[in-house]
């Protein structure tokens, strides 16, 4: 039986299940605890927490912040209390980027306005929402195709976002009362010395953990990350990065092809760290 999933997106950002739906699904599959880690916001937490009370599931407040360190690096923050202005400001940059993307699409004659998207999708809108529109308009076959041909880096409707630097991101999570964790470390395609350098740099600014288990990671890959975490005295976390139908291949709690299994004990350590 799977126990926990500490990396989940809802409709508060670019997931397709509402926070309450995520909790209901987690309850159906018997999970004991989940963390809501929407991009740049904790606004989905209140609804998830309340649904968690109804279903008897522990719900942890979290966030995922995009930063840059050569490549795009994501930092998870757990037990966030109050977002400092730096993090709250990220949503404004996102909005400005999104307005440009919507304008590019409208200039091509597509029936897209950012105002309508805000009304339909809410406050934190990302490229998957543009992908969804492209699929609905019959221009893209699926989300992978939408990224490959339209919204992925270098494509017609790609506009970069200004991200906050990695040091400030980690510090902002600490200042928000949260525990910063390096997300999905293999996504950055770093060599072992490069990954260690990244970890050490983040630790200088308050990093407390590494996401060791993640959708698609092999037992060998996770084992390597767990040994790294232990060597640095960092916490271990794990989660699926569930986005609902925006990443249909990823299942809540169990990842891709059931590869994921995260022990409840890791959450206990994380909770202890947050209370210190
Ligand atoms: P944004 O933060 O708005 O630039 O959008 C980035 C988001 O797009 C990521 O958080 C992922 O959820 C999603 N994403 C990136 N690449 C892909 C892809 N190839 N297929 C589906 N979703 C993707
Ligand atoms: Fe996402
Ligand atoms: Fe991420
Ligand atoms: Zn994520």
PDB file of C-alpha atoms and ligand atoms in Angstrom:
ATOM      1  CA  UNK A   1       0.000   0.000   0.000  1.00  0.00           C
ATOM      2  CA  UNK A   2       1.364   3.418  -0.989  1.00  0.00           C
ATOM      3  CA  UNK A   3       1.647   5.834   1.945  1.00  0.00           C
ATOM      4  CA  UNK A   4       2.321   9.400   0.827  1.00  0.00           C
ATOM      5  CA  UNK A   5       2.802  11.697  -2.179  1.00  0.00           C
ATOM      6  CA  UNK A   6       4.610  14.972  -1.511  1.00  0.00           C
ATOM      7  CA  UNK A   7       4.556  16.541  -4.991  1.00  0.00           C
ATOM      8  CA  UNK A   8       1.121  17.367  -6.408  1.00  0.00           C
ATOM      9  CA  UNK A   9      -0.319  20.109  -8.614  1.00  0.00           C
ATOM     10  CA  UNK A  10      -3.984  21.164  -8.553  1.00  0.00           C
ATOM     11  CA  UNK A  11      -6.164  23.644 -10.430  1.00  0.00           C
ATOM     12  CA  UNK A  12      -4.603  26.307  -8.187  1.00  0.00           C
ATOM     13  CA  UNK A  13      -1.736  26.084 -10.724  1.00  0.00           C
ATOM     14  CA  UNK A  14      -1.384  23.801 -13.751  1.00  0.00           C
ATOM     15  CA  UNK A  15      -2.985  20.605 -12.468  1.00  0.00           C
ATOM     16  CA  UNK A  16      -6.436  19.595 -13.710  1.00  0.00           C
ATOM     17  CA  UNK A  17      -7.965  18.228 -10.475  1.00  0.00           C
ATOM     18  CA  UNK A  18      -9.274  20.658  -7.871  1.00  0.00           C
ATOM     19  CA  UNK A  19      -7.600  20.448  -4.452  1.00  0.00           C
ATOM     20  CA  UNK A  20     -10.666  18.618  -3.056  1.00  0.00           C
ATOM     21  CA  UNK A  21     -10.609  16.142  -5.982  1.00  0.00           C
ATOM     22  CA  UNK A  22      -6.947  15.388  -5.358  1.00  0.00           C
ATOM     23  CA  UNK A  23      -7.701  14.642  -1.709  1.00  0.00           C
ATOM     24  CA  UNK A  24     -10.656  12.433  -2.642  1.00  0.00           C
ATOM     25  CA  UNK A  25      -8.488  10.449  -5.079  1.00  0.00           C
ATOM     26  CA  UNK A  26      -5.716  10.142  -2.510  1.00  0.00           C
ATOM     27  CA  UNK A  27      -8.247   8.858  -0.011  1.00  0.00           C
ATOM     28  CA  UNK A  28      -9.606   6.313  -2.514  1.00  0.00           C
ATOM     29  CA  UNK A  29      -6.129   4.912  -3.026  1.00  0.00           C
ATOM     30  CA  UNK A  30      -5.504   4.739   0.704  1.00  0.00           C
ATOM     31  CA  UNK A  31      -2.745   7.368   1.003  1.00  0.00           C
ATOM     32  CA  UNK A  32      -2.094   8.603   4.548  1.00  0.00           C
ATOM     33  CA  UNK A  33      -0.753  12.015   3.596  1.00  0.00           C
ATOM     34  CA  UNK A  34      -0.209  14.293   0.629  1.00  0.00           C
ATOM     35  CA  UNK A  35       1.450  17.650   0.020  1.00  0.00           C
ATOM     36  CA  UNK A  36      -0.020  20.224  -2.335  1.00  0.00           C
ATOM     37  CA  UNK A  37       2.903  21.801  -4.218  1.00  0.00           C
ATOM     38  CA  UNK A  38       1.411  24.130  -6.794  1.00  0.00           C
ATOM     39  CA  UNK A  39       3.686  26.383  -8.828  1.00  0.00           C
ATOM     40  CA  UNK A  40       4.186  29.767  -7.125  1.00  0.00           C
ATOM     41  CA  UNK A  41       1.116  29.621  -4.863  1.00  0.00           C
ATOM     42  CA  UNK A  42      -0.303  28.024  -1.726  1.00  0.00           C
ATOM     43  CA  UNK A  43      -3.862  29.058  -2.599  1.00  0.00           C
ATOM     44  CA  UNK A  44      -5.009  25.443  -3.119  1.00  0.00           C
ATOM     45  CA  UNK A  45      -4.080  24.424   0.403  1.00  0.00           C
ATOM     46  CA  UNK A  46      -7.118  25.682   2.330  1.00  0.00           C
ATOM     47  CA  UNK A  47      -9.557  23.638   0.228  1.00  0.00           C
ATOM     48  CA  UNK A  48      -7.298  20.577   0.353  1.00  0.00           C
ATOM     49  CA  UNK A  49      -6.839  20.854   4.101  1.00  0.00           C
ATOM     50  CA  UNK A  50     -10.573  21.014   4.673  1.00  0.00           C
ATOM     51  CA  UNK A  51     -11.158  18.029   2.344  1.00  0.00           C
ATOM     52  CA  UNK A  52      -8.387  16.249   4.236  1.00  0.00           C
ATOM     53  CA  UNK A  53     -10.350  16.635   7.476  1.00  0.00           C
ATOM     54  CA  UNK A  54     -13.415  15.088   5.796  1.00  0.00           C
ATOM     55  CA  UNK A  55     -11.430  12.158   4.389  1.00  0.00           C
ATOM     56  CA  UNK A  56      -9.025  11.634   7.270  1.00  0.00           C
ATOM     57  CA  UNK A  57      -5.919  12.473   5.226  1.00  0.00           C
ATOM     58  CA  UNK A  58      -3.038  14.612   6.388  1.00  0.00           C
ATOM     59  CA  UNK A  59      -2.492  17.511   3.980  1.00  0.00           C
ATOM     60  CA  UNK A  60       0.796  19.402   3.985  1.00  0.00           C
ATOM     61  CA  UNK A  61       1.088  22.950   2.593  1.00  0.00           C
ATOM     62  CA  UNK A  62       3.746  23.285  -0.063  1.00  0.00           C
ATOM     63  CA  UNK A  63       4.883  25.219  -3.100  1.00  0.00           C
ATOM     64  CA  UNK A  64       7.149  24.683  -6.118  1.00  0.00           C
ATOM     65  CA  UNK A  65       9.278  27.601  -7.243  1.00  0.00           C
ATOM     66  CA  UNK A  66      11.116  27.811 -10.581  1.00  0.00           C
ATOM     67  CA  UNK A  67      14.608  29.218 -10.351  1.00  0.00           C
ATOM     68  CA  UNK A  68      17.643  29.290 -12.542  1.00  0.00           C
ATOM     69  CA  UNK A  69      21.108  27.907 -11.996  1.00  0.00           C
ATOM     70  CA  UNK A  70      22.447  27.446 -15.511  1.00  0.00           C
ATOM     71  CA  UNK A  71      19.333  25.425 -16.263  1.00  0.00           C
ATOM     72  CA  UNK A  72      15.843  25.767 -14.788  1.00  0.00           C
ATOM     73  CA  UNK A  73      15.961  24.334 -11.266  1.00  0.00           C
ATOM     74  CA  UNK A  74      12.850  23.775  -9.136  1.00  0.00           C
ATOM     75  CA  UNK A  75      12.767  24.193  -5.377  1.00  0.00           C
ATOM     76  CA  UNK A  76       9.951  22.733  -3.301  1.00  0.00           C
ATOM     77  CA  UNK A  77       8.941  24.421  -0.063  1.00  0.00           C
ATOM     78  CA  UNK A  78       7.030  22.521   2.641  1.00  0.00           C
ATOM     79  CA  UNK A  79       5.053  23.858   5.599  1.00  0.00           C
ATOM     80  CA  UNK A  80       5.012  27.340   4.077  1.00  0.00           C
ATOM     81  CA  UNK A  81       3.198  29.748   6.382  1.00  0.00           C
ATOM     82  CA  UNK A  82       3.137  33.152   4.724  1.00  0.00           C
ATOM     83  CA  UNK A  83       4.573  33.893   1.317  1.00  0.00           C
ATOM     84  CA  UNK A  84       7.108  36.693   1.380  1.00  0.00           C
ATOM     85  CA  UNK A  85       6.551  39.396  -1.285  1.00  0.00           C
ATOM     86  CA  UNK A  86       9.361  37.994  -3.422  1.00  0.00           C
ATOM     87  CA  UNK A  87       7.428  34.772  -3.988  1.00  0.00           C
ATOM     88  CA  UNK A  88       4.090  36.507  -4.332  1.00  0.00           C
ATOM     89  CA  UNK A  89       5.666  38.744  -7.002  1.00  0.00           C
ATOM     90  CA  UNK A  90       6.520  35.734  -9.148  1.00  0.00           C
ATOM     91  CA  UNK A  91       2.845  35.462 -10.092  1.00  0.00           C
ATOM     92  CA  UNK A  92       2.960  38.976 -11.585  1.00  0.00           C
ATOM     93  CA  UNK A  93       5.908  38.059 -13.810  1.00  0.00           C
ATOM     94  CA  UNK A  94       4.048  34.972 -14.881  1.00  0.00           C
ATOM     95  CA  UNK A  95       1.012  37.105 -15.773  1.00  0.00           C
ATOM     96  CA  UNK A  96       3.086  39.446 -17.904  1.00  0.00           C
ATOM     97  CA  UNK A  97       4.643  36.502 -19.747  1.00  0.00           C
ATOM     98  CA  UNK A  98       1.235  34.910 -20.234  1.00  0.00           C
ATOM     99  CA  UNK A  99      -0.232  38.115 -21.669  1.00  0.00           C
ATOM    100  CA  UNK A 100       2.496  38.065 -24.312  1.00  0.00           C
ATOM    101  CA  UNK A 101       1.792  34.424 -25.156  1.00  0.00           C
ATOM    102  CA  UNK A 102      -1.948  35.111 -25.492  1.00  0.00           C
ATOM    103  CA  UNK A 103      -1.182  38.130 -27.703  1.00  0.00           C
ATOM    104  CA  UNK A 104       1.028  36.002 -29.982  1.00  0.00           C
ATOM    105  CA  UNK A 105      -1.773  33.482 -30.367  1.00  0.00           C
ATOM    106  CA  UNK A 106      -4.375  36.187 -30.977  1.00  0.00           C
ATOM    107  CA  UNK A 107      -2.100  37.755 -33.606  1.00  0.00           C
ATOM    108  CA  UNK A 108      -2.271  34.432 -35.451  1.00  0.00           C
ATOM    109  CA  UNK A 109      -6.048  34.729 -35.442  1.00  0.00           C
ATOM    110  CA  UNK A 110      -6.684  32.247 -32.624  1.00  0.00           C
ATOM    111  CA  UNK A 111      -9.677  33.005 -30.381  1.00  0.00           C
ATOM    112  CA  UNK A 112      -7.595  33.510 -27.248  1.00  0.00           C
ATOM    113  CA  UNK A 113      -7.701  36.330 -24.704  1.00  0.00           C
ATOM    114  CA  UNK A 114      -5.825  36.279 -21.439  1.00  0.00           C
ATOM    115  CA  UNK A 115      -8.801  37.754 -19.596  1.00  0.00           C
ATOM    116  CA  UNK A 116     -10.933  34.755 -20.611  1.00  0.00           C
ATOM    117  CA  UNK A 117      -8.148  32.377 -19.562  1.00  0.00           C
ATOM    118  CA  UNK A 118      -7.935  33.999 -16.132  1.00  0.00           C
ATOM    119  CA  UNK A 119     -11.654  33.568 -15.726  1.00  0.00           C
ATOM    120  CA  UNK A 120     -11.505  29.934 -16.760  1.00  0.00           C
ATOM    121  CA  UNK A 121      -8.236  28.755 -15.224  1.00  0.00           C
ATOM    122  CA  UNK A 122      -7.698  30.990 -12.177  1.00  0.00           C
ATOM    123  CA  UNK A 123      -4.699  32.933 -10.915  1.00  0.00           C
ATOM    124  CA  UNK A 124      -1.619  30.847 -11.636  1.00  0.00           C
ATOM    125  CA  UNK A 125      -1.633  30.059 -15.334  1.00  0.00           C
ATOM    126  CA  UNK A 126       1.133  28.147 -17.055  1.00  0.00           C
ATOM    127  CA  UNK A 127       2.098  26.793 -20.419  1.00  0.00           C
ATOM    128  CA  UNK A 128      -0.032  23.638 -19.947  1.00  0.00           C
ATOM    129  CA  UNK A 129      -3.146  25.866 -20.017  1.00  0.00           C
ATOM    130  CA  UNK A 130      -2.069  27.283 -23.385  1.00  0.00           C
ATOM    131  CA  UNK A 131      -1.403  23.697 -24.433  1.00  0.00           C
ATOM    132  CA  UNK A 132      -4.939  22.756 -23.429  1.00  0.00           C
ATOM    133  CA  UNK A 133      -6.350  25.554 -25.611  1.00  0.00           C
ATOM    134  CA  UNK A 134      -4.206  24.446 -28.563  1.00  0.00           C
ATOM    135  CA  UNK A 135      -5.523  20.904 -28.160  1.00  0.00           C
ATOM    136  CA  UNK A 136      -9.122  22.156 -27.993  1.00  0.00           C
ATOM    137  CA  UNK A 137      -8.564  24.241 -31.125  1.00  0.00           C
ATOM    138  CA  UNK A 138      -7.356  21.114 -32.908  1.00  0.00           C
ATOM    139  CA  UNK A 139      -3.866  22.542 -33.456  1.00  0.00           C
ATOM    140  CA  UNK A 140      -2.057  20.097 -31.178  1.00  0.00           C
ATOM    141  CA  UNK A 141      -2.714  16.368 -30.840  1.00  0.00           C
ATOM    142  CA  UNK A 142      -1.887  16.192 -27.136  1.00  0.00           C
ATOM    143  CA  UNK A 143       0.136  18.023 -24.474  1.00  0.00           C
ATOM    144  CA  UNK A 144       3.459  16.535 -25.613  1.00  0.00           C
ATOM    145  CA  UNK A 145       2.732  17.759 -29.139  1.00  0.00           C
ATOM    146  CA  UNK A 146       1.647  21.183 -27.830  1.00  0.00           C
ATOM    147  CA  UNK A 147       5.013  21.566 -26.065  1.00  0.00           C
ATOM    148  CA  UNK A 148       7.011  20.126 -28.966  1.00  0.00           C
ATOM    149  CA  UNK A 149       5.515  22.459 -31.566  1.00  0.00           C
ATOM    150  CA  UNK A 150       4.078  25.510 -29.771  1.00  0.00           C
ATOM    151  CA  UNK A 151       4.887  26.293 -26.132  1.00  0.00           C
ATOM    152  CA  UNK A 152       8.145  24.418 -25.550  1.00  0.00           C
ATOM    153  CA  UNK A 153      11.396  26.369 -25.475  1.00  0.00           C
ATOM    154  CA  UNK A 154      12.171  27.955 -28.851  1.00  0.00           C
ATOM    155  CA  UNK A 155       8.731  27.240 -30.331  1.00  0.00           C
ATOM    156  CA  UNK A 156       6.277  29.725 -31.851  1.00  0.00           C
ATOM    157  CA  UNK A 157       4.380  30.566 -28.655  1.00  0.00           C
ATOM    158  CA  UNK A 158       7.303  30.303 -26.246  1.00  0.00           C
ATOM    159  CA  UNK A 159       8.001  33.371 -24.144  1.00  0.00           C
ATOM    160  CA  UNK A 160      10.477  32.989 -21.281  1.00  0.00           C
ATOM    161  CA  UNK A 161       9.526  33.893 -17.747  1.00  0.00           C
ATOM    162  CA  UNK A 162      11.736  35.883 -15.406  1.00  0.00           C
ATOM    163  CA  UNK A 163      12.638  33.554 -12.578  1.00  0.00           C
ATOM    164  CA  UNK A 164      14.136  34.523  -9.241  1.00  0.00           C
ATOM    165  CA  UNK A 165      17.675  33.362  -8.646  1.00  0.00           C
ATOM    166  CA  UNK A 166      18.283  30.144  -6.800  1.00  0.00           C
ATOM    167  CA  UNK A 167      19.824  31.680  -3.662  1.00  0.00           C
ATOM    168  CA  UNK A 168      16.893  34.068  -3.171  1.00  0.00           C
ATOM    169  CA  UNK A 169      14.393  31.296  -3.872  1.00  0.00           C
ATOM    170  CA  UNK A 170      15.756  29.043  -1.162  1.00  0.00           C
ATOM    171  CA  UNK A 171      15.999  31.964   1.240  1.00  0.00           C
ATOM    172  CA  UNK A 172      12.466  33.126   0.394  1.00  0.00           C
ATOM    173  CA  UNK A 173      11.082  29.702   1.268  1.00  0.00           C
ATOM    174  CA  UNK A 174      12.915  29.784   4.594  1.00  0.00           C
ATOM    175  CA  UNK A 175      11.629  33.336   5.192  1.00  0.00           C
ATOM    176  CA  UNK A 176       8.114  32.062   4.393  1.00  0.00           C
ATOM    177  CA  UNK A 177       8.433  29.598   7.252  1.00  0.00           C
ATOM    178  CA  UNK A 178       9.009  26.669   4.913  1.00  0.00           C
ATOM    179  CA  UNK A 179      11.478  23.819   4.465  1.00  0.00           C
ATOM    180  CA  UNK A 180      13.277  24.049   1.080  1.00  0.00           C
ATOM    181  CA  UNK A 181      13.877  20.844  -0.874  1.00  0.00           C
ATOM    182  CA  UNK A 182      15.632  20.373  -4.225  1.00  0.00           C
ATOM    183  CA  UNK A 183      13.018  18.992  -6.642  1.00  0.00           C
ATOM    184  CA  UNK A 184      13.574  16.155  -9.181  1.00  0.00           C
ATOM    185  CA  UNK A 185      17.416  16.433  -9.329  1.00  0.00           C
ATOM    186  CA  UNK A 186      17.826  14.344 -12.485  1.00  0.00           C
ATOM    187  CA  UNK A 187      15.832  16.871 -14.501  1.00  0.00           C
ATOM    188  CA  UNK A 188      18.868  19.156 -14.604  1.00  0.00           C
ATOM    189  CA  UNK A 189      21.120  16.668 -16.394  1.00  0.00           C
ATOM    190  CA  UNK A 190      24.049  17.393 -14.124  1.00  0.00           C
ATOM    191  CA  UNK A 191      27.093  15.227 -13.522  1.00  0.00           C
ATOM    192  CA  UNK A 192      27.755  14.021  -9.978  1.00  0.00           C
ATOM    193  CA  UNK A 193      30.212  16.862  -9.191  1.00  0.00           C
ATOM    194  CA  UNK A 194      27.828  19.427 -10.725  1.00  0.00           C
ATOM    195  CA  UNK A 195      24.881  18.114  -8.718  1.00  0.00           C
ATOM    196  CA  UNK A 196      26.966  18.209  -5.529  1.00  0.00           C
ATOM    197  CA  UNK A 197      27.946  21.781  -6.300  1.00  0.00           C
ATOM    198  CA  UNK A 198      24.267  22.699  -6.763  1.00  0.00           C
ATOM    199  CA  UNK A 199      23.313  21.000  -3.497  1.00  0.00           C
ATOM    200  CA  UNK A 200      26.144  22.661  -1.575  1.00  0.00           C
ATOM    201  CA  UNK A 201      25.290  26.052  -3.007  1.00  0.00           C
ATOM    202  CA  UNK A 202      21.629  25.644  -1.994  1.00  0.00           C
ATOM    203  CA  UNK A 203      22.640  24.386   1.452  1.00  0.00           C
ATOM    204  CA  UNK A 204      24.575  27.618   1.980  1.00  0.00           C
ATOM    205  CA  UNK A 205      21.212  29.379   1.653  1.00  0.00           C
ATOM    206  CA  UNK A 206      19.141  27.016   3.775  1.00  0.00           C
ATOM    207  CA  UNK A 207      18.334  23.910   1.688  1.00  0.00           C
ATOM    208  CA  UNK A 208      17.081  21.099   3.945  1.00  0.00           C
ATOM    209  CA  UNK A 209      16.234  18.208   1.654  1.00  0.00           C
ATOM    210  CA  UNK A 210      16.372  16.359  -1.663  1.00  0.00           C
ATOM    211  CA  UNK A 211      13.478  14.847  -3.596  1.00  0.00           C
ATOM    212  CA  UNK A 212      14.867  11.317  -3.898  1.00  0.00           C
ATOM    213  CA  UNK A 213      11.882   9.401  -5.246  1.00  0.00           C
ATOM    214  CA  UNK A 214      10.033  10.768  -8.245  1.00  0.00           C
ATOM    215  CA  UNK A 215       7.910   9.555 -11.135  1.00  0.00           C
ATOM    216  CA  UNK A 216      10.066   7.543 -13.506  1.00  0.00           C
ATOM    217  CA  UNK A 217      13.184   7.372 -11.335  1.00  0.00           C
ATOM    218  CA  UNK A 218      14.658   3.884 -11.170  1.00  0.00           C
ATOM    219  CA  UNK A 219      15.551   2.254  -7.835  1.00  0.00           C
ATOM    220  CA  UNK A 220      19.220   2.872  -8.729  1.00  0.00           C
ATOM    221  CA  UNK A 221      18.615   6.559  -9.358  1.00  0.00           C
ATOM    222  CA  UNK A 222      16.634   6.949  -6.147  1.00  0.00           C
ATOM    223  CA  UNK A 223      19.262   4.992  -4.229  1.00  0.00           C
ATOM    224  CA  UNK A 224      21.960   7.361  -5.464  1.00  0.00           C
ATOM    225  CA  UNK A 225      19.919  10.405  -4.389  1.00  0.00           C
ATOM    226  CA  UNK A 226      19.140   8.843  -1.003  1.00  0.00           C
ATOM    227  CA  UNK A 227      22.846   8.243  -0.394  1.00  0.00           C
ATOM    228  CA  UNK A 228      23.568  11.846  -1.400  1.00  0.00           C
ATOM    229  CA  UNK A 229      20.914  13.113   1.040  1.00  0.00           C
ATOM    230  CA  UNK A 230      22.356  10.970   3.817  1.00  0.00           C
ATOM    231  CA  UNK A 231      25.909  12.095   3.074  1.00  0.00           C
ATOM    232  CA  UNK A 232      24.860  15.748   3.328  1.00  0.00           C
ATOM    233  CA  UNK A 233      22.582  15.242   6.332  1.00  0.00           C
ATOM    234  CA  UNK A 234      19.575  16.312   4.279  1.00  0.00           C
ATOM    235  CA  UNK A 235      15.971  15.144   4.471  1.00  0.00           C
ATOM    236  CA  UNK A 236      14.595  12.731   1.884  1.00  0.00           C
ATOM    237  CA  UNK A 237      11.283  13.448   0.186  1.00  0.00           C
ATOM    238  CA  UNK A 238       9.380  11.944  -2.700  1.00  0.00           C
ATOM    239  CA  UNK A 239       6.365  12.582  -4.841  1.00  0.00           C
ATOM    240  CA  UNK A 240       4.764  11.997  -8.205  1.00  0.00           C
ATOM    241  CA  UNK A 241       4.448  15.532  -9.690  1.00  0.00           C
ATOM    242  CA  UNK A 242       0.833  14.644 -10.444  1.00  0.00           C
ATOM    243  CA  UNK A 243      -0.825  17.197 -12.773  1.00  0.00           C
ATOM    244  CA  UNK A 244      -4.054  15.285 -13.617  1.00  0.00           C
ATOM    245  CA  UNK A 245      -4.699  15.082 -17.363  1.00  0.00           C
ATOM    246  CA  UNK A 246      -2.002  17.685 -18.120  1.00  0.00           C
ATOM    247  CA  UNK A 247       0.524  14.899 -17.447  1.00  0.00           C
ATOM    248  CA  UNK A 248      -1.702  11.910 -17.987  1.00  0.00           C
ATOM    249  CA  UNK A 249       1.096   9.349 -17.706  1.00  0.00           C
ATOM    250  CA  UNK A 250       1.703  10.259 -14.040  1.00  0.00           C
ATOM    251  CA  UNK A 251      -0.563   8.587 -11.469  1.00  0.00           C
ATOM    252  CA  UNK A 252      -1.214  10.114  -8.067  1.00  0.00           C
ATOM    253  CA  UNK A 253       0.794   8.331  -5.382  1.00  0.00           C
ATOM    254  CA  UNK A 254       2.310   5.690  -7.664  1.00  0.00           C
ATOM    255  CA  UNK A 255       4.007   7.684 -10.416  1.00  0.00           C
ATOM    256  CA  UNK A 256       4.723   6.235 -13.858  1.00  0.00           C
ATOM    257  CA  UNK A 257       3.962   2.522 -14.237  1.00  0.00           C
ATOM    258  CA  UNK A 258       3.660   2.251 -10.454  1.00  0.00           C
ATOM    259  CA  UNK A 259       7.356   2.999  -9.865  1.00  0.00           C
ATOM    260  CA  UNK A 260       6.808   5.306  -6.901  1.00  0.00           C
ATOM    261  CA  UNK A 261       6.533   4.377  -3.230  1.00  0.00           C
ATOM    262  CA  UNK A 262       7.320   6.987  -0.573  1.00  0.00           C
ATOM    263  CA  UNK A 263       7.442   6.011   3.121  1.00  0.00           C
ATOM    264  CA  UNK A 264       5.385   7.911   5.703  1.00  0.00           C
ATOM    265  CA  UNK A 265       8.468   8.063   7.883  1.00  0.00           C
ATOM    266  CA  UNK A 266      10.027  10.602   5.488  1.00  0.00           C
ATOM    267  CA  UNK A 267       7.115  12.952   6.174  1.00  0.00           C
ATOM    268  CA  UNK A 268       7.595  12.548   9.927  1.00  0.00           C
ATOM    269  CA  UNK A 269      11.213  13.724   9.573  1.00  0.00           C
ATOM    270  CA  UNK A 270      10.093  16.619   7.370  1.00  0.00           C
ATOM    271  CA  UNK A 271       7.419  17.657   9.874  1.00  0.00           C
ATOM    272  CA  UNK A 272       9.960  17.561  12.689  1.00  0.00           C
ATOM    273  CA  UNK A 273      12.334  19.741  10.669  1.00  0.00           C
ATOM    274  CA  UNK A 274       9.558  22.270  10.009  1.00  0.00           C
ATOM    275  CA  UNK A 275       8.799  22.600  13.703  1.00  0.00           C
ATOM    276  CA  UNK A 276      12.403  23.287  14.709  1.00  0.00           C
TER     277      UNK A 276
HETATM  278  P1  LIG B   1       5.467  27.570 -17.079  1.00  0.00           P
HETATM  279  O1  LIG B   1       5.875  27.515 -15.645  1.00  0.00           O
HETATM  280  O2  LIG B   1       4.185  28.274 -17.300  1.00  0.00           O
HETATM  281  O3  LIG B   1       6.566  28.036 -17.978  1.00  0.00           O
HETATM  282  O4  LIG B   1       5.150  26.071 -17.529  1.00  0.00           O
HETATM  283  C1  LIG B   1       5.984  25.011 -17.148  1.00  0.00           C
HETATM  284  C2  LIG B   1       5.131  23.789 -16.827  1.00  0.00           C
HETATM  285  O5  LIG B   1       4.808  23.121 -18.023  1.00  0.00           O
HETATM  286  C3  LIG B   1       5.857  22.762 -15.987  1.00  0.00           C
HETATM  287  O6  LIG B   1       5.644  22.991 -14.646  1.00  0.00           O
HETATM  288  C4  LIG B   1       5.230  21.472 -16.391  1.00  0.00           C
HETATM  289  O7  LIG B   1       4.095  21.227 -15.596  1.00  0.00           O
HETATM  290  C5  LIG B   1       4.745  21.726 -17.790  1.00  0.00           C
HETATM  291  N1  LIG B   1       5.541  21.074 -18.842  1.00  0.00           N
HETATM  292  C6  LIG B   1       6.804  21.365 -19.237  1.00  0.00           C
HETATM  293  N2  LIG B   1       7.168  20.594 -20.292  1.00  0.00           N
HETATM  294  C7  LIG B   1       6.108  19.791 -20.544  1.00  0.00           C
HETATM  295  C8  LIG B   1       5.843  18.769 -21.516  1.00  0.00           C
HETATM  296  N3  LIG B   1       6.750  18.419 -22.453  1.00  0.00           N
HETATM  297  N4  LIG B   1       4.641  18.141 -21.470  1.00  0.00           N
HETATM  298  C9  LIG B   1       3.721  18.497 -20.556  1.00  0.00           C
HETATM  299  N5  LIG B   1       3.899  19.447 -19.628  1.00  0.00           N
HETATM  300  C10 LIG B   1       5.084  20.090 -19.620  1.00  0.00           C
HETATM  301 FE1  LIG B   2       3.662  22.100 -13.800  1.00  0.00          FE
HETATM  302 FE1  LIG B   3       9.068  20.771 -11.180  1.00  0.00          FE
HETATM  303 ZN1  LIG B   4       5.908  19.921  -9.984  1.00  0.00          ZN
END
